[in-house]
């Protein structure tokens, strides 16, 4: 498990600061790994060197006709569900074959790496238009339905065009900070909803929030949709918006089926569509239908506002002052199909990822009461009991940010991050050819590697605290946990997601004491497209003010 249960005791922030040196021993052990400054700046110069090892020399599981090495997910599973088996197979392969190995899945050769030096080398050598995930089943759906891919699945100049537009509102710190006020209003409503839906006092599950995952999904959808459309959708009302609920269900159904449909090549689906593939297609159809409805409705509202707007020249009218959706609409760079694809991608990629990360954040609070005390000391020292967090005050809470980072080390959103080298590259002495070969970074495996993290299975936010917030330069430290990716294809929604998580975490710490029911089972990671809890997370939300009284 990824936590340590300790007896509750008085712990000060001074004790947390002692953890700043926690990685020093590991840094010494990892001196053999090359630092970033020693990495070659030219992939060609490395690849041009004679290498006695080629891709065919790489170790890895046997590949069978049609299914490749997909059989490893089922052999020896002993009833273990696919979502848990994926993580188990990654760990088994890394233990058996080492930090680099090759395996074949339908339509793609994958080179899996878990050496931070190799990860750094790939990322530092990326071209202007990095290539990452190829998902043939999704490509086939778009071909079948004549849908345009969005920024998260595009490649080349088209990807760059979309990214350059979106980054102005999603990656610039000043622009992102402007969303804090709206996010805080949503959090206020969410806290009220938690108090409304939790189990009543005196009941068997007193103060527990049942279906915590669904409640967090509503919070996340309301936040992302408000950012996109500059309007509330009513997901936190007593009667939840039915359209939003339908969209949310469609996203969940896609994630339930997306891993399974990837095990068969697309030519198979052209001959015979399995029930799982049909469900996959139906869910995507539903998501597109409702996204189009949201977009059309917002366009009509903006046109109505424009007709009723005063012609006062003193009123701000620049695109930069417009809301997010209005900004995209008026950018002049995106077609209507591009706009639909962008909205689909932001909602699809931004809602489930953030809500599930928040589940893990709360789970770590419940399982680590001593760490929760340290976190609360920091938050209350900056905000007190009632002041709302802002981007400015969040900058004064390094332990809070370390809490989220440590959670993502143990439970990264994606268990692996893919890349496709544009040029030949040498990794761990093996010449990896450019083109069809896909390289994947085993983020989950690296995050729990004892050679990279001391006491790797323990939850220790202190490991991320540094004097004066210095940026790590050691390769092993900098690239052993990159849940948001790195470089130009780093997660576009990273700053938005971090702001949402930090603001909500600060408020929950102010309002509640989070505890774990003594009869509750331990939770393990499970891959459903993203990493989710394998069973429902149970947590008690006890009011702090009531406890103080």
Coordinates of C-alpha atoms in Angstrom, one line a residue:
X1 CA 0.0 0.0 0.0
X2 CA 1.0 3.6 -0.6
X3 CA 0.6 4.9 2.9
X4 CA 1.8 4.4 6.5
X5 CA -0.7 4.4 9.3
X6 CA 0.7 6.1 12.3
X7 CA -0.6 7.0 15.8
X8 CA -1.8 10.5 16.0
X9 CA 0.7 12.8 17.8
X10 CA 1.6 16.4 18.0
X11 CA 3.7 17.3 15.0
X12 CA 4.9 20.7 14.1
X13 CA 5.9 22.3 10.8
X14 CA 9.4 22.2 12.0
X15 CA 9.3 18.5 11.9
X16 CA 8.2 18.7 8.3
X17 CA 11.2 20.8 7.4
X18 CA 13.5 18.1 8.6
X19 CA 12.2 16.1 5.6
X20 CA 13.8 18.4 3.2
X21 CA 17.0 16.3 3.2
X22 CA 15.1 13.1 2.7
X23 CA 16.5 12.6 -0.8
X24 CA 20.1 13.3 -0.1
X25 CA 21.0 9.7 0.4
X26 CA 19.2 8.6 -2.7
X27 CA 21.0 11.4 -4.7
X28 CA 24.3 9.9 -3.7
X29 CA 23.2 6.4 -4.7
X30 CA 22.1 7.7 -8.1
X31 CA 25.2 9.5 -9.1
X32 CA 25.7 6.9 -11.7
X33 CA 22.7 8.3 -13.6
X34 CA 23.7 11.1 -15.9
X35 CA 22.7 14.7 -15.0
X36 CA 20.8 16.8 -17.4
X37 CA 23.9 18.8 -18.2
X38 CA 25.6 15.6 -19.4
X39 CA 22.8 14.6 -21.7
X40 CA 23.6 15.0 -25.4
X41 CA 21.9 18.0 -27.0
X42 CA 21.8 16.2 -30.3
X43 CA 20.0 12.9 -30.7
X44 CA 21.6 12.4 -34.1
X45 CA 25.1 12.5 -32.6
X46 CA 24.1 9.7 -30.2
X47 CA 22.3 7.6 -32.8
X48 CA 25.1 8.0 -35.2
X49 CA 27.5 6.2 -32.9
X50 CA 28.0 2.5 -33.5
X51 CA 25.8 0.5 -31.3
X52 CA 26.0 -3.3 -30.9
X53 CA 22.4 -3.4 -29.6
X54 CA 19.4 -2.9 -31.7
X55 CA 15.7 -2.9 -31.0
X56 CA 15.5 -6.6 -31.8
X57 CA 18.0 -7.2 -28.9
X58 CA 15.7 -5.8 -26.3
X59 CA 14.2 -8.2 -23.8
X60 CA 10.5 -8.5 -23.6
X61 CA 7.5 -10.9 -23.6
X62 CA 6.8 -13.2 -26.6
X63 CA 4.6 -11.7 -29.3
X64 CA 1.7 -13.8 -30.7
X65 CA -0.1 -13.3 -34.0
X66 CA -2.9 -10.6 -34.0
X67 CA -2.8 -9.9 -30.2
X68 CA 0.9 -9.4 -29.8
X69 CA 1.9 -9.5 -26.1
X70 CA -1.6 -8.6 -25.0
X71 CA -1.8 -12.2 -23.7
X72 CA 0.3 -11.2 -20.7
X73 CA -2.6 -9.2 -19.3
X74 CA -4.7 -12.4 -19.0
X75 CA -2.1 -15.1 -18.4
X76 CA -1.9 -15.8 -14.7
X77 CA -4.5 -13.1 -13.9
X78 CA -6.4 -15.5 -11.6
X79 CA -9.5 -13.5 -11.8
X80 CA -7.8 -10.2 -11.4
X81 CA -9.7 -7.5 -13.3
X82 CA -7.9 -5.9 -16.3
X83 CA -7.7 -2.5 -14.6
X84 CA -5.5 -3.9 -11.8
X85 CA -3.8 -6.4 -14.1
X86 CA -2.4 -3.5 -16.3
X87 CA -0.4 -2.1 -13.3
X88 CA 0.7 -5.6 -12.2
X89 CA 2.0 -6.5 -15.7
X90 CA 3.9 -3.2 -15.9
X91 CA 5.6 -4.0 -12.6
X92 CA 6.2 -7.6 -13.5
X93 CA 7.8 -6.7 -16.8
X94 CA 10.0 -4.0 -15.2
X95 CA 11.2 -6.5 -12.6
X96 CA 11.8 -9.3 -15.1
X97 CA 13.3 -7.4 -18.1
X98 CA 14.8 -4.3 -16.4
X99 CA 14.4 -0.5 -17.0
X100 CA 14.0 -0.9 -20.8
X101 CA 12.1 -3.6 -22.6
X102 CA 10.1 -4.1 -25.8
X103 CA 6.7 -5.5 -26.3
X104 CA 4.1 -5.6 -29.1
X105 CA 0.4 -4.6 -29.0
X106 CA -1.9 -4.7 -32.0
X107 CA -0.6 -2.2 -34.5
X108 CA 2.3 -0.8 -32.4
X109 CA 5.7 -1.7 -31.0
X110 CA 6.2 -0.2 -27.6
X111 CA 9.5 0.4 -25.8
X112 CA 8.8 0.8 -22.1
X113 CA 11.4 2.7 -20.0
X114 CA 11.7 3.4 -16.3
X115 CA 15.1 5.0 -16.1
X116 CA 14.8 8.7 -15.5
X117 CA 17.9 9.4 -17.5
X118 CA 16.3 7.8 -20.6
X119 CA 13.1 9.7 -19.9
X120 CA 15.0 12.9 -19.8
X121 CA 16.9 12.1 -23.0
X122 CA 13.7 11.5 -24.9
X123 CA 11.9 14.6 -23.6
X124 CA 15.0 16.9 -24.0
X125 CA 15.3 15.9 -27.6
X126 CA 11.7 16.5 -28.7
X127 CA 11.1 18.4 -32.0
X128 CA 8.8 21.4 -32.4
X129 CA 5.8 19.0 -33.0
X130 CA 6.2 16.1 -30.5
X131 CA 4.2 13.0 -31.2
X132 CA 2.7 10.9 -28.5
X133 CA -0.3 8.7 -28.1
X134 CA -1.7 6.7 -31.1
X135 CA -5.0 5.0 -30.3
X136 CA -6.3 3.2 -33.5
X137 CA -9.7 2.5 -32.1
X138 CA -10.3 6.2 -31.4
X139 CA -9.0 7.1 -34.8
X140 CA -11.4 4.6 -36.4
X141 CA -14.3 6.1 -34.5
X142 CA -13.4 9.6 -35.8
X143 CA -13.1 8.2 -39.3
X144 CA -16.4 6.4 -39.0
X145 CA -18.2 9.5 -37.7
X146 CA -16.1 12.1 -39.6
X147 CA -15.1 13.9 -36.4
X148 CA -12.2 16.3 -36.1
X149 CA -9.6 15.4 -33.3
X150 CA -8.9 18.1 -30.7
X151 CA -5.7 19.4 -29.2
X152 CA -5.0 16.3 -27.0
X153 CA -5.0 13.9 -30.0
X154 CA -3.8 16.1 -32.8
X155 CA -0.2 15.9 -34.2
X156 CA 2.0 18.3 -36.2
X157 CA 1.1 21.8 -37.2
X158 CA -2.6 21.3 -36.5
X159 CA -1.8 20.4 -32.9
X160 CA 0.5 23.4 -32.6
X161 CA -2.3 25.7 -34.0
X162 CA -4.8 24.5 -31.4
X163 CA -2.2 24.6 -28.5
X164 CA -1.1 28.1 -29.3
X165 CA -4.7 29.4 -29.0
X166 CA -5.5 27.4 -25.8
X167 CA -2.2 28.1 -24.0
X168 CA -3.1 31.8 -23.9
X169 CA -5.9 31.0 -21.4
X170 CA -4.7 27.8 -19.9
X171 CA -0.9 28.1 -19.3
X172 CA -0.3 31.8 -18.6
X173 CA -0.2 32.2 -14.8
X174 CA -1.9 35.6 -14.8
X175 CA -4.8 34.3 -17.0
X176 CA -5.2 31.1 -14.9
X177 CA -5.2 33.2 -11.7
X178 CA -8.3 35.0 -13.0
X179 CA -10.3 31.7 -12.6
X180 CA -9.7 31.5 -8.9
X181 CA -12.7 33.7 -7.9
X182 CA -15.2 31.5 -9.9
X183 CA -13.6 28.3 -8.6
X184 CA -13.9 29.5 -5.1
X185 CA -17.6 30.2 -5.5
X186 CA -18.1 26.7 -6.8
X187 CA -16.1 25.3 -3.9
X188 CA -18.4 27.2 -1.5
X189 CA -21.4 25.4 -3.0
X190 CA -19.5 22.1 -3.0
X191 CA -18.8 22.4 0.7
X192 CA -22.4 23.1 1.3
X193 CA -23.4 20.1 -0.8
X194 CA -21.0 17.8 1.2
X195 CA -22.7 18.8 4.4
X196 CA -26.1 18.1 2.8
X197 CA -25.3 14.7 1.3
X198 CA -23.1 13.2 4.1
X199 CA -24.7 10.6 6.4
X200 CA -26.5 12.1 9.4
X201 CA -25.2 12.1 13.0
X202 CA -26.1 8.9 14.8
X203 CA -26.3 6.8 11.7
X204 CA -24.1 3.7 11.0
X205 CA -21.9 5.7 8.6
X206 CA -22.1 9.1 10.4
X207 CA -20.4 11.9 8.4
X208 CA -19.4 9.7 5.5
X209 CA -20.0 11.0 2.0
X210 CA -21.4 8.1 0.0
X211 CA -20.6 8.1 -3.7
X212 CA -17.7 10.5 -3.1
X213 CA -16.4 9.9 -6.6
X214 CA -19.7 11.1 -8.1
X215 CA -19.8 14.2 -5.9
X216 CA -16.2 15.1 -6.9
X217 CA -17.1 14.6 -10.5
X218 CA -19.9 17.1 -10.2
X219 CA -17.5 19.6 -8.6
X220 CA -14.9 19.1 -11.3
X221 CA -17.4 19.3 -14.2
X222 CA -18.9 22.5 -12.7
X223 CA -15.5 24.0 -12.5
X224 CA -14.2 23.1 -16.0
X225 CA -17.6 24.0 -17.6
X226 CA -17.7 27.3 -15.8
X227 CA -14.1 28.1 -17.1
X228 CA -15.1 27.0 -20.6
X229 CA -18.5 28.7 -21.0
X230 CA -18.3 31.4 -18.3
X231 CA -21.6 30.1 -16.8
X232 CA -22.7 27.7 -14.1
X233 CA -24.4 24.3 -15.0
X234 CA -26.1 23.6 -11.8
X235 CA -24.3 20.3 -11.0
X236 CA -24.2 21.2 -7.3
X237 CA -27.8 22.0 -6.9
X238 CA -30.2 19.7 -5.1
X239 CA -31.6 18.7 -8.5
X240 CA -28.6 18.2 -10.6
X241 CA -28.6 19.3 -14.2
X242 CA -29.8 16.3 -16.2
X243 CA -27.8 17.2 -19.3
X244 CA -24.6 17.5 -17.4
X245 CA -25.3 14.2 -15.7
X246 CA -25.7 12.5 -19.1
X247 CA -22.5 14.0 -20.3
X248 CA -20.7 12.9 -17.1
X249 CA -22.1 9.3 -17.5
X250 CA -20.9 9.2 -21.2
X251 CA -17.4 10.2 -20.1
X252 CA -17.4 7.4 -17.5
X253 CA -18.6 4.8 -19.9
X254 CA -15.9 5.8 -22.4
X255 CA -13.2 5.3 -19.7
X256 CA -14.8 2.0 -18.8
X257 CA -14.4 0.6 -22.3
X258 CA -11.4 2.5 -23.8
X259 CA -8.7 0.0 -22.5
X260 CA -10.5 -3.1 -23.6
X261 CA -11.2 -1.9 -27.2
X262 CA -7.5 -1.1 -27.6
X263 CA -6.6 -4.8 -27.5
X264 CA -7.9 -5.6 -30.9
X265 CA -6.8 -4.1 -34.2
X266 CA -9.2 -1.8 -36.1
X267 CA -9.5 -4.1 -39.1
X268 CA -11.2 -6.5 -36.7
X269 CA -13.9 -3.9 -35.8
X270 CA -14.4 -3.3 -39.5
X271 CA -15.4 -6.9 -39.8
X272 CA -17.2 -7.4 -36.5
X273 CA -18.1 -4.9 -33.8
X274 CA -17.9 -6.3 -30.3
X275 CA -20.5 -5.2 -27.7
X276 CA -17.7 -3.4 -25.9
X277 CA -16.8 -1.4 -29.1
X278 CA -20.5 -0.6 -29.7
X279 CA -20.7 0.8 -26.1
X280 CA -17.5 2.8 -26.7
X281 CA -19.0 4.3 -29.9
X282 CA -22.4 5.0 -28.3
X283 CA -20.8 6.8 -25.4
X284 CA -18.7 9.0 -27.7
X285 CA -21.8 9.8 -29.8
X286 CA -23.6 10.9 -26.6
X287 CA -20.6 13.0 -25.5
X288 CA -20.5 14.8 -28.9
X289 CA -24.3 15.3 -28.9
X290 CA -24.3 17.1 -25.6
X291 CA -21.1 19.0 -26.3
X292 CA -22.7 20.4 -29.5
X293 CA -25.8 21.3 -27.5
X294 CA -23.7 23.2 -24.9
X295 CA -21.8 25.0 -27.6
X296 CA -24.9 26.0 -29.7
X297 CA -26.6 27.2 -26.6
X298 CA -23.6 29.3 -25.5
X299 CA -23.3 30.8 -29.0
X300 CA -26.9 31.9 -29.0
X301 CA -26.5 33.4 -25.5
X302 CA -23.4 35.4 -26.7
X303 CA -25.3 36.6 -29.8
X304 CA -28.1 37.7 -27.6
X305 CA -25.7 39.6 -25.3
X306 CA -24.1 41.3 -28.3
X307 CA -27.5 42.5 -29.6
X308 CA -28.4 43.9 -26.2
X309 CA -24.9 45.3 -25.4
X310 CA -24.4 49.0 -25.0
X311 CA -22.3 50.6 -27.7
X312 CA -20.4 52.6 -25.1
X313 CA -16.8 52.7 -26.5
X314 CA -15.4 52.9 -23.0
X315 CA -16.4 49.3 -22.3
X316 CA -13.7 46.7 -22.8
X317 CA -14.2 44.8 -26.0
X318 CA -10.8 43.3 -26.7
X319 CA -10.7 39.5 -27.2
X320 CA -8.3 39.2 -24.2
X321 CA -11.1 40.6 -22.0
X322 CA -13.6 38.0 -23.2
X323 CA -14.5 34.8 -21.5
X324 CA -12.7 31.6 -22.5
X325 CA -15.3 30.3 -25.0
X326 CA -15.8 33.8 -26.5
X327 CA -12.0 34.1 -26.8
X328 CA -11.8 30.8 -28.7
X329 CA -14.8 31.8 -30.9
X330 CA -13.2 35.1 -31.8
X331 CA -9.6 33.9 -32.2
X332 CA -10.1 33.4 -36.0
X333 CA -7.9 30.3 -35.9
X334 CA -10.5 27.6 -35.1
X335 CA -13.3 26.4 -37.3
X336 CA -16.6 25.2 -35.8
X337 CA -15.4 21.6 -36.0
X338 CA -12.2 22.7 -34.2
X339 CA -14.2 24.4 -31.5
X340 CA -16.3 21.3 -30.9
X341 CA -13.2 19.1 -30.7
X342 CA -11.6 21.6 -28.3
X343 CA -14.6 21.6 -26.0
X344 CA -14.8 17.8 -26.1
X345 CA -11.1 17.4 -25.2
X346 CA -11.1 20.0 -22.4
X347 CA -14.2 18.5 -20.8
X348 CA -13.2 14.9 -21.4
X349 CA -9.6 15.3 -20.3
X350 CA -10.2 17.8 -17.5
X351 CA -13.1 16.5 -15.5
X352 CA -12.3 12.8 -14.7
X353 CA -8.6 13.4 -14.1
X354 CA -9.0 16.2 -11.6
X355 CA -11.9 14.6 -9.7
X356 CA -10.0 11.3 -9.3
X357 CA -6.9 13.0 -8.2
X358 CA -8.9 14.7 -5.5
X359 CA -10.2 11.4 -4.4
X360 CA -6.6 10.2 -3.8
X361 CA -5.8 13.5 -2.1
X362 CA -8.6 12.9 0.4
X363 CA -7.7 9.2 0.8
X364 CA -4.2 10.2 1.8
X365 CA -5.7 12.7 4.3
X366 CA -7.8 10.0 5.8
X367 CA -5.0 7.4 6.0
X368 CA -2.3 9.8 7.3
X369 CA -3.8 11.8 10.2
X370 CA -0.3 12.9 11.4
X371 CA 0.4 14.5 8.0
X372 CA -3.0 16.0 7.9
X373 CA -2.1 17.8 11.2
X374 CA 1.0 19.3 9.5
X375 CA -1.1 20.4 6.5
X376 CA -3.7 22.0 8.7
X377 CA -1.1 23.9 10.7
X378 CA 0.3 25.4 7.5
X379 CA -3.1 26.3 6.0
X380 CA -4.5 27.9 9.2
X381 CA -1.3 29.8 9.7
X382 CA -1.8 31.5 6.3
X383 CA -5.6 31.7 6.0
X384 CA -7.0 31.2 9.4
X385 CA -10.4 29.5 9.6
X386 CA -12.4 31.5 7.1
X387 CA -10.2 33.4 4.6
X388 CA -10.5 32.0 1.1
X389 CA -7.3 30.9 -0.6
X390 CA -6.0 32.8 -3.6
X391 CA -3.1 32.2 -6.0
X392 CA -1.1 34.6 -3.9
X393 CA -1.7 32.9 -0.6
X394 CA -1.3 29.4 -2.1
X395 CA 2.3 30.4 -2.9
X396 CA 2.8 30.6 0.8
X397 CA 1.7 27.0 1.4
X398 CA 4.5 24.7 0.1
X399 CA 3.4 21.7 2.1
X400 CA -0.1 21.9 0.6
X401 CA 1.4 21.8 -2.9
X402 CA 3.8 19.0 -1.9
X403 CA 0.7 17.1 -0.7
X404 CA -0.7 17.1 -4.2
X405 CA 2.6 16.3 -5.8
X406 CA 3.2 13.3 -3.4
X407 CA -0.3 12.1 -4.1
X408 CA 0.4 12.2 -7.9
X409 CA 3.7 10.3 -7.4
X410 CA 1.8 7.4 -5.9
X411 CA -1.3 7.7 -8.0
X412 CA -0.4 9.4 -11.3
X413 CA -3.4 10.2 -13.5
X414 CA -1.8 8.1 -16.3
X415 CA 0.2 5.0 -15.4
X416 CA 2.4 5.5 -18.6
X417 CA 3.1 8.5 -20.8
X418 CA 3.7 7.8 -24.5
X419 CA 6.0 9.5 -27.0
X420 CA 7.1 8.7 -30.6
X421 CA 10.7 9.7 -31.3
X422 CA 11.0 11.8 -34.4
X423 CA 14.6 10.7 -34.9
X424 CA 16.7 7.6 -34.0
X425 CA 17.8 7.7 -30.4
X426 CA 20.0 5.6 -28.2
X427 CA 18.4 4.6 -24.8
X428 CA 20.4 2.5 -22.3
X429 CA 22.7 1.4 -25.2
X430 CA 19.9 0.3 -27.5
X431 CA 19.3 2.1 -30.8
X432 CA 15.6 3.0 -31.0
X433 CA 14.5 3.8 -34.6
X434 CA 12.3 6.7 -35.3
X435 CA 8.9 6.3 -37.0
X436 CA 6.5 3.6 -35.9
X437 CA 8.2 2.8 -32.6
X438 CA 6.4 4.2 -29.5
X439 CA 8.3 4.9 -26.3
X440 CA 6.3 4.9 -23.0
X441 CA 7.5 6.2 -19.7
X442 CA 6.3 3.9 -16.8
X443 CA 5.2 6.7 -14.5
X444 CA 3.5 4.4 -12.0
X445 CA 6.5 2.1 -11.8
X446 CA 9.1 4.9 -11.4
X447 CA 7.0 6.5 -8.7
X448 CA 7.2 3.4 -6.5
X449 CA 10.8 2.5 -7.2
X450 CA 12.9 2.2 -4.1
X451 CA 16.0 3.0 -6.0
X452 CA 14.5 6.4 -6.9
X453 CA 12.5 7.2 -3.8
X454 CA 13.5 6.3 -0.3
X455 CA 10.6 4.4 1.5
X456 CA 8.8 4.7 -1.8
X457 CA 5.5 3.2 -0.6
X458 CA 5.1 5.7 2.2
X459 CA 3.2 8.9 1.8
X460 CA 5.7 11.7 2.6
X461 CA 5.0 15.1 1.2
X462 CA 8.2 16.3 3.0
X463 CA 10.3 14.7 0.3
X464 CA 9.2 17.5 -2.1
X465 CA 10.1 20.4 0.2
X466 CA 13.3 22.2 -0.6
X467 CA 15.2 25.2 0.7
X468 CA 13.9 28.3 -1.1
X469 CA 11.9 26.1 -3.5
X470 CA 15.0 25.3 -5.5
X471 CA 14.3 23.6 -8.9
X472 CA 15.8 20.1 -8.9
X473 CA 18.6 19.6 -11.5
X474 CA 19.4 15.9 -10.8
X475 CA 18.0 13.8 -13.6
X476 CA 16.7 11.0 -11.3
X477 CA 14.9 13.5 -9.1
X478 CA 13.5 15.7 -11.9
X479 CA 12.2 13.0 -14.2
X480 CA 11.3 10.2 -11.8
X481 CA 7.8 11.7 -11.2
X482 CA 6.3 13.7 -14.1
X483 CA 2.5 13.1 -13.8
X484 CA 1.8 16.1 -16.1
X485 CA 4.5 15.2 -18.6
X486 CA 7.2 17.7 -19.7
X487 CA 8.0 20.1 -22.4
X488 CA 5.8 21.4 -25.2
X489 CA 3.4 18.5 -24.9
X490 CA 3.1 18.8 -21.1
X491 CA -0.5 18.6 -20.0
X492 CA -2.2 21.7 -21.3
X493 CA -4.6 21.8 -18.3
X494 CA -1.9 21.4 -15.6
X495 CA -2.1 24.9 -14.2
X496 CA -5.9 24.8 -14.2
X497 CA -6.0 21.4 -12.5
X498 CA -3.5 22.4 -9.9
X499 CA -5.4 25.6 -9.1
X500 CA -8.6 23.6 -8.7
X501 CA -7.0 21.0 -6.5
X502 CA -5.1 23.5 -4.3
X503 CA -8.1 25.7 -3.7
X504 CA -10.4 22.8 -2.8
X505 CA -7.8 21.2 -0.6
X506 CA -7.2 24.4 1.4
X507 CA -10.9 24.8 2.0
X508 CA -11.5 21.2 3.0
X509 CA -8.6 21.5 5.5
X510 CA -10.2 24.6 7.0
X511 CA -13.7 23.1 7.2
X512 CA -13.3 19.4 8.0
X513 CA -11.3 16.8 9.8
X514 CA -11.0 13.9 7.4
X515 CA -10.8 10.4 8.9
X516 CA -11.0 6.8 7.7
X517 CA -13.7 4.5 9.0
X518 CA -12.1 1.6 11.0
X519 CA -14.1 -1.0 9.2
X520 CA -13.3 0.4 5.7
X521 CA -11.2 -1.7 3.3
X522 CA -7.9 -0.4 2.0
X523 CA -8.0 1.1 -1.5
X524 CA -5.7 0.2 -4.4
X525 CA -5.1 1.8 -7.8
X526 CA -7.1 0.6 -10.8
X527 CA -6.6 1.7 -14.5
X528 CA -9.8 2.9 -16.2
X529 CA -8.1 5.0 -18.8
X530 CA -6.9 7.0 -15.8
X531 CA -5.9 5.7 -12.4
X532 CA -8.9 5.4 -10.1
X533 CA -9.6 3.7 -6.8
X534 CA -10.5 0.0 -7.2
X535 CA -13.3 0.4 -4.6
X536 CA -15.3 3.3 -3.2
X537 CA -13.3 5.6 -1.1
X538 CA -14.8 5.9 2.3
X539 CA -14.0 9.1 4.4
X540 CA -15.7 10.9 7.2
X541 CA -16.1 14.7 6.9
X542 CA -16.3 15.9 10.5
X543 CA -16.8 19.7 11.0
X544 CA -13.8 21.3 12.7
X545 CA -15.8 24.0 14.4
X546 CA -18.1 21.4 15.9
X547 CA -15.2 19.4 17.1
X548 CA -13.6 22.5 18.6
X549 CA -16.8 23.2 20.5

